[in-house]
mmCIF file of C-alpha atoms and ligand atoms in Angstrom:
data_model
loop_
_atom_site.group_PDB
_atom_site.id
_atom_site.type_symbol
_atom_site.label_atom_id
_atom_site.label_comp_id
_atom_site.label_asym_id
_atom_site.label_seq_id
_atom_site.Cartn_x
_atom_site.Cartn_y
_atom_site.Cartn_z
ATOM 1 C CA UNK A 1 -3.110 -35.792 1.119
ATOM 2 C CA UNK A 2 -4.112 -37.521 -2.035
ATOM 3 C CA UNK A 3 -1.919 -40.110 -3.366
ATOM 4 C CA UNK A 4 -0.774 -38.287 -6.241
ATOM 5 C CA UNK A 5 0.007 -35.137 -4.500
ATOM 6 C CA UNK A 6 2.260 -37.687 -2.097
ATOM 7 C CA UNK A 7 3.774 -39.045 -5.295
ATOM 8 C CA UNK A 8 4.331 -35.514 -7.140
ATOM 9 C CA UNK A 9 6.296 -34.522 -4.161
ATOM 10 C CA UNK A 10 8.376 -37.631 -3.581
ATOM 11 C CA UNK A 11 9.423 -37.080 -6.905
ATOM 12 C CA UNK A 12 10.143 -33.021 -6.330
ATOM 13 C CA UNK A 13 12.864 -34.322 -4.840
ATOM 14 C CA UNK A 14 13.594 -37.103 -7.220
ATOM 15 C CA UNK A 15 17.791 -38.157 -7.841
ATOM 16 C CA UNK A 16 17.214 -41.167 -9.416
ATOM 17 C CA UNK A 17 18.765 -40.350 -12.321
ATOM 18 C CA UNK A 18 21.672 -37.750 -13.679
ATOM 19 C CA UNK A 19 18.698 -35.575 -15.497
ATOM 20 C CA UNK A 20 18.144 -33.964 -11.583
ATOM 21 C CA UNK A 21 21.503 -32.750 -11.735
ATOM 22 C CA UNK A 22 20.273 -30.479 -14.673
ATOM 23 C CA UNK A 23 16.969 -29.450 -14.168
ATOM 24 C CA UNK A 24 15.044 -26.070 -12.767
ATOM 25 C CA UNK A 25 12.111 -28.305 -11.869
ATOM 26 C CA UNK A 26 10.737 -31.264 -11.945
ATOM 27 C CA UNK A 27 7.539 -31.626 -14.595
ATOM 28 C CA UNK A 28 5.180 -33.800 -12.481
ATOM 29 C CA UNK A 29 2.298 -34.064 -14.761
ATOM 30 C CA UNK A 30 -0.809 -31.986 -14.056
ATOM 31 C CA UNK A 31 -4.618 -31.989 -14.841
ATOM 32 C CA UNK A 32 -7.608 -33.859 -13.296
ATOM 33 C CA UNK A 33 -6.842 -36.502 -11.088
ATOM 34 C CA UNK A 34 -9.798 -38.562 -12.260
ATOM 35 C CA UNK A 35 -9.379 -37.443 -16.055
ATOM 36 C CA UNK A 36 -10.804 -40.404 -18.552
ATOM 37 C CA UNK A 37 -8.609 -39.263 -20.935
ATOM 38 C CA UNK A 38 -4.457 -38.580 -19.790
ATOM 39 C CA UNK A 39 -1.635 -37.573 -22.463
ATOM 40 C CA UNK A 40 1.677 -38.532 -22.113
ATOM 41 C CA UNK A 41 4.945 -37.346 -24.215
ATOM 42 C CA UNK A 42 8.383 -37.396 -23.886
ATOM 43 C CA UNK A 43 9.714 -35.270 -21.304
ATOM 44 C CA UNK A 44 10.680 -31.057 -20.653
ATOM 45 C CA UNK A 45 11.848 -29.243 -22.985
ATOM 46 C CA UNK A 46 13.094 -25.614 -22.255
ATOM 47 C CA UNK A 47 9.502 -23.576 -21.007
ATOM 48 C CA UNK A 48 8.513 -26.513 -19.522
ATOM 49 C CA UNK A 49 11.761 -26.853 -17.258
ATOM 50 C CA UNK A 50 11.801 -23.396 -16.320
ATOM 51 C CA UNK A 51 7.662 -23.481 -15.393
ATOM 52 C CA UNK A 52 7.425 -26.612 -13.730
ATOM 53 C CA UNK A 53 4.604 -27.792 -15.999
ATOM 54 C CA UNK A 54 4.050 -29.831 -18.979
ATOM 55 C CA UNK A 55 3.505 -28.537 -22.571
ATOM 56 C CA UNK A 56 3.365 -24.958 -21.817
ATOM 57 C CA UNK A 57 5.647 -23.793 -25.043
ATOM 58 C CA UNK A 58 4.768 -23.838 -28.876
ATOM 59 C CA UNK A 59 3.885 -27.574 -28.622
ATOM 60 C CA UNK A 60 1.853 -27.178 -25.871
ATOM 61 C CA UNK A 61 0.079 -24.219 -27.099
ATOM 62 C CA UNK A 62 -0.913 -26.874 -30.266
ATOM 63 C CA UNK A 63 -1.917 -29.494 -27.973
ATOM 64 C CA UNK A 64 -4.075 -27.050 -26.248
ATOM 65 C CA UNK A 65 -5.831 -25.834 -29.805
ATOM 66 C CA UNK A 66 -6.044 -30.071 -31.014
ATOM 67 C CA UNK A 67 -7.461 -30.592 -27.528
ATOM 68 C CA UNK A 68 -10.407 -28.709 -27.887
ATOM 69 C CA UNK A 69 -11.087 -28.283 -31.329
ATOM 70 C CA UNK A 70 -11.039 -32.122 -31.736
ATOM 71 C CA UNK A 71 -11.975 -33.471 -28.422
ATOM 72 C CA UNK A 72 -14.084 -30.306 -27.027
ATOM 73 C CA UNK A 73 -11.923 -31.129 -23.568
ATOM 74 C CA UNK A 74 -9.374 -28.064 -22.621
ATOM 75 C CA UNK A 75 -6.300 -29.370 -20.514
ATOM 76 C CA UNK A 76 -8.017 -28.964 -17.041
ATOM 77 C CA UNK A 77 -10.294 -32.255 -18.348
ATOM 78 C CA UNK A 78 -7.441 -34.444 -19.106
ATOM 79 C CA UNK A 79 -4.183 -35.170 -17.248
ATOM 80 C CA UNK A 80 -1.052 -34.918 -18.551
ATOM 81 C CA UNK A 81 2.409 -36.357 -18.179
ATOM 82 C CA UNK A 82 5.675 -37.197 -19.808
ATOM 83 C CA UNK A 83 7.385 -40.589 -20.160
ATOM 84 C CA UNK A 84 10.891 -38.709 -18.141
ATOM 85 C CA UNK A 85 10.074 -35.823 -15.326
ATOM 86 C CA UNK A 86 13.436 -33.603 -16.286
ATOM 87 C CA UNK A 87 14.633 -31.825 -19.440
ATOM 88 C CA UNK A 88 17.183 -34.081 -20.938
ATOM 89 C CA UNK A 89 20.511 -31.642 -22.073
ATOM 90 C CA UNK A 90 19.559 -29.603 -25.170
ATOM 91 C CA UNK A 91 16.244 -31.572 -25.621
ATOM 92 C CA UNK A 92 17.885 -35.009 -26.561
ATOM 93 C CA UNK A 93 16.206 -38.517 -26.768
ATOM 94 C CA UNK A 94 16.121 -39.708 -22.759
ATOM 95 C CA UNK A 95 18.645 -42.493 -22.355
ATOM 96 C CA UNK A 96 17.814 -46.030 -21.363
ATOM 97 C CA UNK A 97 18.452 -45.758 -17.851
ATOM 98 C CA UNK A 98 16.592 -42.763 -17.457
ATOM 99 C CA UNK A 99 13.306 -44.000 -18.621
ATOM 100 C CA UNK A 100 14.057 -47.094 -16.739
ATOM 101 C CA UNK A 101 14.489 -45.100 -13.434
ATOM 102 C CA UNK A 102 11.686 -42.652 -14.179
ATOM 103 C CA UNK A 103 9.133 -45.032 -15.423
ATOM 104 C CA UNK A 104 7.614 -45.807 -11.859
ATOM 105 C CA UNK A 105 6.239 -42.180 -11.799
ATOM 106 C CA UNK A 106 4.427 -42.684 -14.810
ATOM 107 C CA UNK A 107 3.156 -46.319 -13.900
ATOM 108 C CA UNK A 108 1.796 -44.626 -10.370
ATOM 109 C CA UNK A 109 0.470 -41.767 -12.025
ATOM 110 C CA UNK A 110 -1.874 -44.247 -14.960
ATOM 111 C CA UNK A 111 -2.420 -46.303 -11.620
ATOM 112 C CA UNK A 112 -3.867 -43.393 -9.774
ATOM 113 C CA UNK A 113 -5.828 -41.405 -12.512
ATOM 114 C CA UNK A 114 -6.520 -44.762 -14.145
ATOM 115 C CA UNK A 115 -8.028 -43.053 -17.099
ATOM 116 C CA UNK A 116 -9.921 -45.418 -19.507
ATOM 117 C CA UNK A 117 -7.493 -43.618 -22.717
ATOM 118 C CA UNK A 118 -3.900 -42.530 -23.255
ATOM 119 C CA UNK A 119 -3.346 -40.815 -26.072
ATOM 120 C CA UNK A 120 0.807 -40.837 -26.895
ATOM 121 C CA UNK A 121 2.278 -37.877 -28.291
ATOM 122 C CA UNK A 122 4.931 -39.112 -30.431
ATOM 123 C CA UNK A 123 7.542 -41.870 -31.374
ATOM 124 C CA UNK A 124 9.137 -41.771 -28.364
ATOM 125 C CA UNK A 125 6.275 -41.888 -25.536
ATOM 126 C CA UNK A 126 4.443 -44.557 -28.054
ATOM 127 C CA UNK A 127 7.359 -46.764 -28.386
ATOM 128 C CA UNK A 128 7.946 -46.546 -25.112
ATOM 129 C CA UNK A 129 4.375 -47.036 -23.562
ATOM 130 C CA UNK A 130 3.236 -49.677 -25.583
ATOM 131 C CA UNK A 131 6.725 -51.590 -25.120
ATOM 132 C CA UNK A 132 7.922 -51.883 -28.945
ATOM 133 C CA UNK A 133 10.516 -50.855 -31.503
ATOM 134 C CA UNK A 134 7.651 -50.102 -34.201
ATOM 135 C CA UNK A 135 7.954 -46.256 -35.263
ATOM 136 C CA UNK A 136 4.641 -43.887 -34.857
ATOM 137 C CA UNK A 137 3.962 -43.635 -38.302
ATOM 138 C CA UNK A 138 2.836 -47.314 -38.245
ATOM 139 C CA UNK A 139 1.641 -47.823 -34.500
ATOM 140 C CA UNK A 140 -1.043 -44.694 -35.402
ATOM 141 C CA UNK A 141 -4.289 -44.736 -36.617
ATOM 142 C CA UNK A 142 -5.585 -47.678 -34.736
ATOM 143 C CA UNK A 143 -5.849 -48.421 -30.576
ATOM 144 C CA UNK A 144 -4.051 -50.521 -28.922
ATOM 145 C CA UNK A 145 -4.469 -53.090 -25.724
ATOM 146 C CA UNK A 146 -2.036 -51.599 -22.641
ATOM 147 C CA UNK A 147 0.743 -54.059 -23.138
ATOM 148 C CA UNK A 148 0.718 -55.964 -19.134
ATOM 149 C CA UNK A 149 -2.333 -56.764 -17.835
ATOM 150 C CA UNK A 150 -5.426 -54.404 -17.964
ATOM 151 C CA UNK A 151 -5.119 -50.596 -18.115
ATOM 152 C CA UNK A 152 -6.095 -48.009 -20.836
ATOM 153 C CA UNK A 153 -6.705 -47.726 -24.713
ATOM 154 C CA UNK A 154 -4.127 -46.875 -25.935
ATOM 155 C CA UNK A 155 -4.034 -44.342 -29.267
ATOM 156 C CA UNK A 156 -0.755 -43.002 -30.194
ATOM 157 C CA UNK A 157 -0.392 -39.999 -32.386
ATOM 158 C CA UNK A 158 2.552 -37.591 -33.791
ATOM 159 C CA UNK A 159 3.757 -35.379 -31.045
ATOM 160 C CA UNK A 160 2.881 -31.535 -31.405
ATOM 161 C CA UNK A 161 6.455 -30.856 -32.615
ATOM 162 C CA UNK A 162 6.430 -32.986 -35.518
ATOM 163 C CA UNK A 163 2.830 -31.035 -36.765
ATOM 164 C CA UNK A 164 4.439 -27.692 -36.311
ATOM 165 C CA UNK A 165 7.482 -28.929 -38.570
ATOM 166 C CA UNK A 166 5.715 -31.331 -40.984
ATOM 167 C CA UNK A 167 2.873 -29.021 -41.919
ATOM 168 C CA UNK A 168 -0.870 -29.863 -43.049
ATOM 169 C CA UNK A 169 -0.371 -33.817 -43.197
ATOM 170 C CA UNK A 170 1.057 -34.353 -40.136
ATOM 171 C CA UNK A 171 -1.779 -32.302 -38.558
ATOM 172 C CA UNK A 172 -4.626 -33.635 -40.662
ATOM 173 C CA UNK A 173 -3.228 -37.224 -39.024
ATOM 174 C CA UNK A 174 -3.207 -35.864 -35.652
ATOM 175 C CA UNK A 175 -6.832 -34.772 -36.088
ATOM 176 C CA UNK A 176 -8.244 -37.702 -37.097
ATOM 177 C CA UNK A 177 -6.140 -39.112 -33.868
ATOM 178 C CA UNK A 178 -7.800 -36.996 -31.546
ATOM 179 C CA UNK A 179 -11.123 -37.807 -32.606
ATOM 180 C CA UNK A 180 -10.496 -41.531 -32.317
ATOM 181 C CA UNK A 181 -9.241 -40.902 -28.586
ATOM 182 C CA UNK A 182 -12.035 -38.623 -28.084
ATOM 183 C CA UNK A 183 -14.790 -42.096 -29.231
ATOM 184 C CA UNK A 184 -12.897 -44.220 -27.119
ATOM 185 C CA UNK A 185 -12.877 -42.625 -24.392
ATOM 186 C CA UNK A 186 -17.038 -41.966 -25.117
ATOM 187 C CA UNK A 187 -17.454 -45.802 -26.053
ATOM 188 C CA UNK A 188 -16.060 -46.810 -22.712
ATOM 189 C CA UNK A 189 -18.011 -44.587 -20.818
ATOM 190 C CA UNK A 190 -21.312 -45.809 -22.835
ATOM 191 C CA UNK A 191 -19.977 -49.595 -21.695
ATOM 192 C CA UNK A 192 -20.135 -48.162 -17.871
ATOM 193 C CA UNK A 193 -16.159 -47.397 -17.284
ATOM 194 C CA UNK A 194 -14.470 -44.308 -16.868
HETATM 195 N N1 URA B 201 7.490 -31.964 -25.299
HETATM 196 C C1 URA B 201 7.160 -33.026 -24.518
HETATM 197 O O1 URA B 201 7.269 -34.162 -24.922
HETATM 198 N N2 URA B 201 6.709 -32.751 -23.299
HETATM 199 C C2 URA B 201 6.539 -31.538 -22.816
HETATM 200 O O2 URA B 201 6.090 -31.393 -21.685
HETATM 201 C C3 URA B 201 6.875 -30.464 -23.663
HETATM 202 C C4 URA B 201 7.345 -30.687 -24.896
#
């Protein structure tokens, strides 16, 4: 058994945290295993808690279309993950202590896939991923060094909901994030890494 199925099912069964008290399922992550390039947002919302898989509602369905029309990679190239692994009650911010006990899963899952890019969807998977108060609006538009040691790119971006409620600009942004992942990820295979 690969690693990451071993770690996807240690956390099927996951009570760190009061979000398992709540939740259908537990949203693993999903994707290639080897993927160069892994997204990572926030955590469940609604379709996602009842499916067992990440960005599978409207946001999703927009990742899916920026994906490809901007990267040429469909979600079966990439992997993809959230920052907590249950829905939070009525979608809200995950607390403190729930990142704090869910953020091993993620840290095992970049370890695994140990893609050479990770491209943050939103304030609240940037923020928390690159370790800083700073809101998305400023951390965008440029990459960023993973904040202990070595590990991937990093390019943050707007998540999916904020393009489907801020209109053209907030999508425009997004593009132009996509396609920045998309070069890194092509300039570090040119230099001989994933
Ligand atoms: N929003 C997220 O941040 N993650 C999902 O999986 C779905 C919606």
């Amino acid at each position: 058994m690969s690693q990451l199925v071993e770690l996807r099912e240690e956390a099927a069964g996951c009570t760190r945290c009061p979000l398992a008290a709540g939740r259908t399922h537990v949203v693993f992550g999903e994707g290639d295993p080897h993927a160069g390039l892994m997204l990572v947002g926030e955590g469940p919302g609604r379709e996602e808690d009842r499916l067992g898989r990440p960005f599978v509602g409207r946001s999703g369905q927009l990742l899916d279309r920026l994906l490809l029309e901007e990267t040429g990679l469909t979600r079966q190239d990439v992997y993809i993950a959230n920052v907590v692994k249950c829905r939070p009650p009525n979608n809200r911010d995950p607390l403190p202590d729930e990142i704090a006990a869910c953020r091993p899963y993620l840290d095992r899952q970049v370890a695994l896939v140990q893609p050479a890019v990770v491209l943050t969807l939103g304030n609240f998977a940037s923020r928390t991923l690159l370790g800083t108060g700073e809101g998305i609006t400023r951390l965008r538009g440029r990459t960023h060094v993973w904040p202990a040691g070595s590990g991937p790119v990093v390019v943050p971006t707007f998540h999916p909901a904020a393009a489907l409620r801020g209109g053209g600009e907030v999508m425009a942004k997004m593009r132009a994030d996509f396609v920045r992942a998309r070069q890194t990820l092509d300039a570090s295979r040119a230099a001989g890494s994933r």
